[in-house]
PDB file of C-alpha atoms in Angstrom:
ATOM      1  CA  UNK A 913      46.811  87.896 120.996  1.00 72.00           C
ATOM      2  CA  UNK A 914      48.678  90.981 119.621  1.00 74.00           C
ATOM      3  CA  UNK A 915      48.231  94.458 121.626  1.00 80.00           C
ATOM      4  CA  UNK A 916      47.792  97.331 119.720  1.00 75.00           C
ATOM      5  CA  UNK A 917      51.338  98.265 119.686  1.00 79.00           C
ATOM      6  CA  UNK A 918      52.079  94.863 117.957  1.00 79.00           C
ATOM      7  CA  UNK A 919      49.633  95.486 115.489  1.00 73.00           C
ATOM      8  CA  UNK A 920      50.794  98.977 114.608  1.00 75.00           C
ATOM      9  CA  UNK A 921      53.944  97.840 114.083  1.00 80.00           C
ATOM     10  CA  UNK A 922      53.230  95.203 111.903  1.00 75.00           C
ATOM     11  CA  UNK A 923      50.790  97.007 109.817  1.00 70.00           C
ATOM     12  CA  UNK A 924      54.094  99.675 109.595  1.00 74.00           C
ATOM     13  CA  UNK A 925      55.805  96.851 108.078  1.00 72.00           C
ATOM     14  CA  UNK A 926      52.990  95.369 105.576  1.00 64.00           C
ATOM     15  CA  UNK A 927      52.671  98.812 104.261  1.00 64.00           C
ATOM     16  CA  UNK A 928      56.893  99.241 103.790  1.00 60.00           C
ATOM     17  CA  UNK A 929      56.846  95.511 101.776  1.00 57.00           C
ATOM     18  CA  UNK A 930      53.199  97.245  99.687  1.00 55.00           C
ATOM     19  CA  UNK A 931      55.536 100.198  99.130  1.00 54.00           C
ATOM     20  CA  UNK A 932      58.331  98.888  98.375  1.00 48.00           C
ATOM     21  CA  UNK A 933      56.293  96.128  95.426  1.00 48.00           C
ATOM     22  CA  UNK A 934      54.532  99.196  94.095  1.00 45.00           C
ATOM     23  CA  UNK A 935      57.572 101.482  93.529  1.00 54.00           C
ATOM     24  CA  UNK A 936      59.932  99.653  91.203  1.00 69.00           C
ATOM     25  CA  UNK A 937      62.987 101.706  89.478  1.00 79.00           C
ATOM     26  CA  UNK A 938      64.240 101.510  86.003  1.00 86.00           C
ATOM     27  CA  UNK A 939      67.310  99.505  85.219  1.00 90.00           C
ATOM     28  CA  UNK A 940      70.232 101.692  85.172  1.00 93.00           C
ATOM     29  CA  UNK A 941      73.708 101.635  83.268  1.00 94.00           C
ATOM     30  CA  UNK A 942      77.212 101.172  84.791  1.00 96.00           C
ATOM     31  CA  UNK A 943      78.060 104.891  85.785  1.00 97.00           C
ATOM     32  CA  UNK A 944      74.489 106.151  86.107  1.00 97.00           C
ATOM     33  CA  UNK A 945      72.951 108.062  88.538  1.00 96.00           C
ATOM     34  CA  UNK A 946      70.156 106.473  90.743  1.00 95.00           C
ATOM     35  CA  UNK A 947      67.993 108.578  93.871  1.00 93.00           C
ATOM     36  CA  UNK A 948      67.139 105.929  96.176  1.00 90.00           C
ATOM     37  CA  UNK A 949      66.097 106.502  99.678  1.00 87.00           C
ATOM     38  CA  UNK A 950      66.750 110.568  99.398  1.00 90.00           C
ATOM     39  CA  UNK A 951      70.543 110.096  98.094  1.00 95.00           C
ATOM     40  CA  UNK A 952      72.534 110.370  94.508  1.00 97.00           C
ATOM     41  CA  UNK A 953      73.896 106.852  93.778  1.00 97.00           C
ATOM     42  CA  UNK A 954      76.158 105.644  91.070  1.00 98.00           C
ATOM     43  CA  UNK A 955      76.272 102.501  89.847  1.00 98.00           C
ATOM     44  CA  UNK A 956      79.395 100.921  89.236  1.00 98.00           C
ATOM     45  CA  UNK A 957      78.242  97.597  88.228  1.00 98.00           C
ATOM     46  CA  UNK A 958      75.620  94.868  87.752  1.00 97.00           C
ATOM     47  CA  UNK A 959      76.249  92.017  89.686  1.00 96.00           C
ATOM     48  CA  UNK A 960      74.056  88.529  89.246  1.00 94.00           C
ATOM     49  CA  UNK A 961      72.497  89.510  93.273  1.00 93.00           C
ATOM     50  CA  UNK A 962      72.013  93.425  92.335  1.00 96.00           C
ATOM     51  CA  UNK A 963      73.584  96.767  91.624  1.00 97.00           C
ATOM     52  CA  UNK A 964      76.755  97.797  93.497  1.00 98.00           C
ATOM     53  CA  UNK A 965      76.370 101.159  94.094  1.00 98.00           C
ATOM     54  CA  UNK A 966      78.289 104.099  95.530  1.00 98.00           C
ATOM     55  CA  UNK A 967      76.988 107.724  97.081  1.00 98.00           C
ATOM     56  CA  UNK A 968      77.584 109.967  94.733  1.00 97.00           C
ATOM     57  CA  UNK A 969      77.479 112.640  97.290  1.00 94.00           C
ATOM     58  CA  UNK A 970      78.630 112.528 100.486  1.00 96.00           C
ATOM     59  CA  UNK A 971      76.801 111.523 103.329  1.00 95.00           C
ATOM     60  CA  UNK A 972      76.306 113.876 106.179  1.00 93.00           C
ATOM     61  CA  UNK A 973      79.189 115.167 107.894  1.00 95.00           C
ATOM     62  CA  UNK A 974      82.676 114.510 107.756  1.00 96.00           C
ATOM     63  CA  UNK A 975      82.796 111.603 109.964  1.00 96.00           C
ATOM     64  CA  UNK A 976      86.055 109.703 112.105  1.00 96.00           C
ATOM     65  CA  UNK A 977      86.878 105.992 110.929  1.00 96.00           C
ATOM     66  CA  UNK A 978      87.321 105.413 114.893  1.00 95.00           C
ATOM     67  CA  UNK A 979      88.276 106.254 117.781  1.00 93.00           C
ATOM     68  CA  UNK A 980      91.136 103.876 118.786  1.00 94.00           C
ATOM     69  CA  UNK A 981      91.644 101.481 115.173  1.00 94.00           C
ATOM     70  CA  UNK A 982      92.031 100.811 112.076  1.00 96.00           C
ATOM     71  CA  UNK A 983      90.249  97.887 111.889  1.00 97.00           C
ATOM     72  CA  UNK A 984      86.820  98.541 109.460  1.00 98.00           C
ATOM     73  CA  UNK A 985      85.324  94.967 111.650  1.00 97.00           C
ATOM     74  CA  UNK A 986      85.172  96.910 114.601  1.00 96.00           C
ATOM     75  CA  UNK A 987      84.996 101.095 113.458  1.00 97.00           C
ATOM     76  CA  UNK A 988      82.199 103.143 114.790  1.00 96.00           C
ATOM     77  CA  UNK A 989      81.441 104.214 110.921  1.00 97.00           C
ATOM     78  CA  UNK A 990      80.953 100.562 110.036  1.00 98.00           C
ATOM     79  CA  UNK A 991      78.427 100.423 113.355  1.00 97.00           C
ATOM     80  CA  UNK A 992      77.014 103.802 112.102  1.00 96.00           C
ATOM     81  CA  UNK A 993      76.281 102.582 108.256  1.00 97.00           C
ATOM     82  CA  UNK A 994      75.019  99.437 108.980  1.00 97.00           C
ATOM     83  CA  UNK A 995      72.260 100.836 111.741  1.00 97.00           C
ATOM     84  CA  UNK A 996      71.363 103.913 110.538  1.00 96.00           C
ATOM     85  CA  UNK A 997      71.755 104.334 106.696  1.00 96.00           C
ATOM     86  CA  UNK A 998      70.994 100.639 105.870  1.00 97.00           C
ATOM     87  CA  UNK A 999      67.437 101.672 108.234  1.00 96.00           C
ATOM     88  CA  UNK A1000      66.546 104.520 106.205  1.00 95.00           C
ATOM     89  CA  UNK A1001      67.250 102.340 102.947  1.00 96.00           C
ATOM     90  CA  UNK A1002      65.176  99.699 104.163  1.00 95.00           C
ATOM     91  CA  UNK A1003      62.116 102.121 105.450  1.00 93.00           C
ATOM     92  CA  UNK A1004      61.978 103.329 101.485  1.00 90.00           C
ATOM     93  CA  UNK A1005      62.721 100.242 100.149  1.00 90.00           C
ATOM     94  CA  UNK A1006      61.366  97.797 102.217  1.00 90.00           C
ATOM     95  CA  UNK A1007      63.512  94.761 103.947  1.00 91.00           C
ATOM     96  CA  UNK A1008      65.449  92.744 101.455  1.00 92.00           C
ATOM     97  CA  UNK A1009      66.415  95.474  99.050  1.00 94.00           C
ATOM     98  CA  UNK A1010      69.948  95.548 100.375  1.00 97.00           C
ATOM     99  CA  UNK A1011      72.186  92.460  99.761  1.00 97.00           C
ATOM    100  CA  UNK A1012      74.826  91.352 102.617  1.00 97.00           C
ATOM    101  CA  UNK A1013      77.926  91.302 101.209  1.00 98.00           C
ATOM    102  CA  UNK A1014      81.626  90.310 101.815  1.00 98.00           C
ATOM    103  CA  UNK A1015      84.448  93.084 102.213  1.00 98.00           C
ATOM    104  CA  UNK A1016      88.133  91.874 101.948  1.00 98.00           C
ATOM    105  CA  UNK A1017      90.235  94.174 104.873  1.00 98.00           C
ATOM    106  CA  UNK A1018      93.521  93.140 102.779  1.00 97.00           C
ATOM    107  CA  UNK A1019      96.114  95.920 103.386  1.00 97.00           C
ATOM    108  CA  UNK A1020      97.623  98.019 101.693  1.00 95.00           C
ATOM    109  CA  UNK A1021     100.875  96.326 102.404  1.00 95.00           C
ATOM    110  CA  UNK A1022      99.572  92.563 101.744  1.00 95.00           C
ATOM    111  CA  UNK A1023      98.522  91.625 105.304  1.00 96.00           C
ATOM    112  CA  UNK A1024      95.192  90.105 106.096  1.00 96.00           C
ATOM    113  CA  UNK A1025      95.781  89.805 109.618  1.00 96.00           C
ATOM    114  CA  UNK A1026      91.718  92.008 109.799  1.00 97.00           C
ATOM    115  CA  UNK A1027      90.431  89.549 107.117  1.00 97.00           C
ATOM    116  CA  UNK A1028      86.757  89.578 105.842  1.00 98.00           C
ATOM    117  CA  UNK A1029      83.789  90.721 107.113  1.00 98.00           C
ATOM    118  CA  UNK A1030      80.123  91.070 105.331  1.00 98.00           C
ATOM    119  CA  UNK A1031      78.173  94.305 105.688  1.00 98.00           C
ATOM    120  CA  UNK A1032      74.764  95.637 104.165  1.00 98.00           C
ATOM    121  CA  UNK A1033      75.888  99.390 104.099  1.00 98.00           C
ATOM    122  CA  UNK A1034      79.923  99.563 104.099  1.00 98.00           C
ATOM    123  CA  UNK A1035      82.893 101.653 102.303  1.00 98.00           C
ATOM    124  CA  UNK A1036      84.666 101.107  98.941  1.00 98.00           C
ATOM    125  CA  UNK A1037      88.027  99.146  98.757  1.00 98.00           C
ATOM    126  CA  UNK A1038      91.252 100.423  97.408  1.00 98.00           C
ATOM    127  CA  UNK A1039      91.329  97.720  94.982  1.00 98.00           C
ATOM    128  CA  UNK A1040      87.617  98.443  94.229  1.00 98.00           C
ATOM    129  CA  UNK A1041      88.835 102.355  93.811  1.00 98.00           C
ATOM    130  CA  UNK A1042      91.112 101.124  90.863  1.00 97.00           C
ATOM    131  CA  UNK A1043      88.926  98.765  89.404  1.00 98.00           C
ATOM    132  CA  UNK A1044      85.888 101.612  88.960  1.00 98.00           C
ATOM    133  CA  UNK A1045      87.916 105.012  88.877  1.00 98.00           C
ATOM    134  CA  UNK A1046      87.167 105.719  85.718  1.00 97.00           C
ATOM    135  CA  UNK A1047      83.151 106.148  86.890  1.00 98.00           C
ATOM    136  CA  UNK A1048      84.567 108.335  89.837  1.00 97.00           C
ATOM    137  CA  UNK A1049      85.228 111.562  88.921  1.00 95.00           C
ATOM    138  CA  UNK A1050      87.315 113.950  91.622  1.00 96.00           C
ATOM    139  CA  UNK A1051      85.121 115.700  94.691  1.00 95.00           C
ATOM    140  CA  UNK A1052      86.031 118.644  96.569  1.00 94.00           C
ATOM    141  CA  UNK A1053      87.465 117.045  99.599  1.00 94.00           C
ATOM    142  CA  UNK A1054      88.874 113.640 101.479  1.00 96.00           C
ATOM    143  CA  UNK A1055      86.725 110.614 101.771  1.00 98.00           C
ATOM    144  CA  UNK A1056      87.337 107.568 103.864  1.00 98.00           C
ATOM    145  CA  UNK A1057      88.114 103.839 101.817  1.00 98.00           C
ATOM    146  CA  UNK A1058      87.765 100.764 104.353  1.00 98.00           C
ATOM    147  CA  UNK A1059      91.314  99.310 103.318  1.00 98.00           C
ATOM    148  CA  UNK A1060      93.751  99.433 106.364  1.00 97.00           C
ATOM    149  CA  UNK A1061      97.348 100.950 105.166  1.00 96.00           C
ATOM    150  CA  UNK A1062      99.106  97.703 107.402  1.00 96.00           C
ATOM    151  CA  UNK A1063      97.486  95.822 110.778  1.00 95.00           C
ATOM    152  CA  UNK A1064      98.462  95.626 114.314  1.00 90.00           C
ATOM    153  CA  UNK A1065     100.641  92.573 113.619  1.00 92.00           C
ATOM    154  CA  UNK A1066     102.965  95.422 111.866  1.00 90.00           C
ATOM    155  CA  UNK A1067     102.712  97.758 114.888  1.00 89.00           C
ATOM    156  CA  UNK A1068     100.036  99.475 112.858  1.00 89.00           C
ATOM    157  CA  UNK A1069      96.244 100.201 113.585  1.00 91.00           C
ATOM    158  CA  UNK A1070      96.235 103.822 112.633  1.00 93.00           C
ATOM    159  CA  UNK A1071      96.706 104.677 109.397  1.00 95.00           C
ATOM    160  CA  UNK A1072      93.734 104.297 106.633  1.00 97.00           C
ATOM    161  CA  UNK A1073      93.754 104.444 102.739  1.00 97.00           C
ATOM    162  CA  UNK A1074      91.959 107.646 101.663  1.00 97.00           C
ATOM    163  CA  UNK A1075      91.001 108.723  98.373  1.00 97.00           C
ATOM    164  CA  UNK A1076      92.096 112.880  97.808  1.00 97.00           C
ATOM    165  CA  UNK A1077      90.471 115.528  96.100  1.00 96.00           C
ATOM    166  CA  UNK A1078      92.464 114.962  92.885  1.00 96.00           C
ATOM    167  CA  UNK A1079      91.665 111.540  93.219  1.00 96.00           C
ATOM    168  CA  UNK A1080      95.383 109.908  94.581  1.00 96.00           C
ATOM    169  CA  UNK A1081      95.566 107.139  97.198  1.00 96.00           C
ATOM    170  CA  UNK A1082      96.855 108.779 100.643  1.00 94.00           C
ATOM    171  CA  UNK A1083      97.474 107.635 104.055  1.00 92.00           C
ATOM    172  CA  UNK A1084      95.184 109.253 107.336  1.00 93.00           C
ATOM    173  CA  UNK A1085      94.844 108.601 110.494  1.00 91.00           C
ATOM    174  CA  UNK A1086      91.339 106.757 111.953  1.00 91.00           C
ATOM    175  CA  UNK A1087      90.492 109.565 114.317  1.00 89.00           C
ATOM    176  CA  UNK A1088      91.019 112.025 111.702  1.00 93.00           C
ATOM    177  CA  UNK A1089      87.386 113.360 109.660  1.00 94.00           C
ATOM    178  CA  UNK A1090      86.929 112.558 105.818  1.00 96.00           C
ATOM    179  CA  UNK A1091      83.897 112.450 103.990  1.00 97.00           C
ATOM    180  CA  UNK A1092      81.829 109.289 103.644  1.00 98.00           C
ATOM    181  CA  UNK A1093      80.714 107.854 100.656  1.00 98.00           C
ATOM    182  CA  UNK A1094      78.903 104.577 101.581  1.00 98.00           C
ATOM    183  CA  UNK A1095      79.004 101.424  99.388  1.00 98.00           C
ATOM    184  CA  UNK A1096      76.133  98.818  98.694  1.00 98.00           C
ATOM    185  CA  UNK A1097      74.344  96.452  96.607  1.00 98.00           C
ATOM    186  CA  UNK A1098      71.069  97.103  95.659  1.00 97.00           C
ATOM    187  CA  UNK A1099      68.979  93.742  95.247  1.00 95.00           C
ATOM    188  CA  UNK A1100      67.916  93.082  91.508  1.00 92.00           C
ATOM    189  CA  UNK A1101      64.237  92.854  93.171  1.00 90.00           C
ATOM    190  CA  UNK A1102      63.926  97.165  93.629  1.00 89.00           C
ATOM    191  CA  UNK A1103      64.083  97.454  89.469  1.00 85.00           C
ATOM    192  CA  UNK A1104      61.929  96.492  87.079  1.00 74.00           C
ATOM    193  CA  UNK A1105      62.005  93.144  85.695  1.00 63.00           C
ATOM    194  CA  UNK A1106      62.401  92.088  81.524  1.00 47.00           C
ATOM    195  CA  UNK A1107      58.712  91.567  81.629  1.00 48.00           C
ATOM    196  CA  UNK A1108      57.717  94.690  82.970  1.00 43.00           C
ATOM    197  CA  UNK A1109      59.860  96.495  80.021  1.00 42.00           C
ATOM    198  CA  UNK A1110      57.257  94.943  77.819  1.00 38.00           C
TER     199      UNK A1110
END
């Protein structure tokens, strides 16, 4: 037998999952701009599980990495993007709009001491920087990039890849504040399908 607190939850959640089948977006193009769940998004590319997408704004304040690492696995913004932004994705969009996927903490100076890791709401690579800075044009101030400069086994588990206003790779500490421009995949499932452009 459910209590009434049960059942207001769960009719909470039917009416998310109604929502989120009634509200379908239009396929976008590689360097368009999507609003989803309140925020600008641009798409960088269309992968077979979705739409890899990056905030074209930033989100909220200017935010520390840390407080004592380096290591994205275990960084309070990591904690912070997968609670909290993936939530308010996920009350717009219903569950299953976001797709988990895996982040490569390869350094900056080859080691891969940190690994991999798989996140729902997470930060863009340095190598994924290059590969889509031509659909990033230059902001007006510092924003964080997951990729560790080197890793404790180097005597290093401060200093963090950043992207500048002009757009150059630099090095900053994790307790320092940059902006944060979070990274997901939107599933395929949140845009219209080839029959419903018919």
């Amino acid at each position: 037998m459910m209590t009434l607190k049960e059942f207001g939850e769960k009719l909470k959640e039917l009416n998310q999952a109604y929502s989120a089948l009634k509200r379908k977006y239009k396929k976008p193009k590689t360097g368009e701009i999507i609003e989803v769940a309140g925020m600008k998004w641009r798409v960088l590319d269309k992968l077979e599980e979705g739409y890899l997408v990056i905030a074209d704004e930033f989100y909220g304040k200017d935010r520390e990495f840390d407080d004592s690492c380096n290591d994205w696995k275990s960084s309070d913004l990591r904690l912070k993007l997968n609670t909290d932004l993936r939530k308010k994705i996920e009350d717009e969009l219903g569950k299953g709009s976001l797709v988990w996927f895996e982040r490569d903490l390869f350094s900056l100076d080859g080691q891969t001491e940190y690994g991999k890791c798989k996140d729902y709401v997470s930060l863009i690579t340095v190598d994924e920087y290059r590969k889509y800075r031509k659909l990033l044009p230059n902001t007006d101030k510092w924003w964080w990039t997951l990729t560790p400069c080197s890793t404790s086994c180097n005597d290093d588990s401060r200093w963090i890849a950043v992207v500048s206003p002009s757009g150059n790779i630099i090095n900053d500490g994790y307790g320092n504040c940059s902006g944060v421009r979070p990274v997901c995949i939107f599933s395929s499932s949140i845009f219209e399908s080839e029959e419903d452009d018919e």
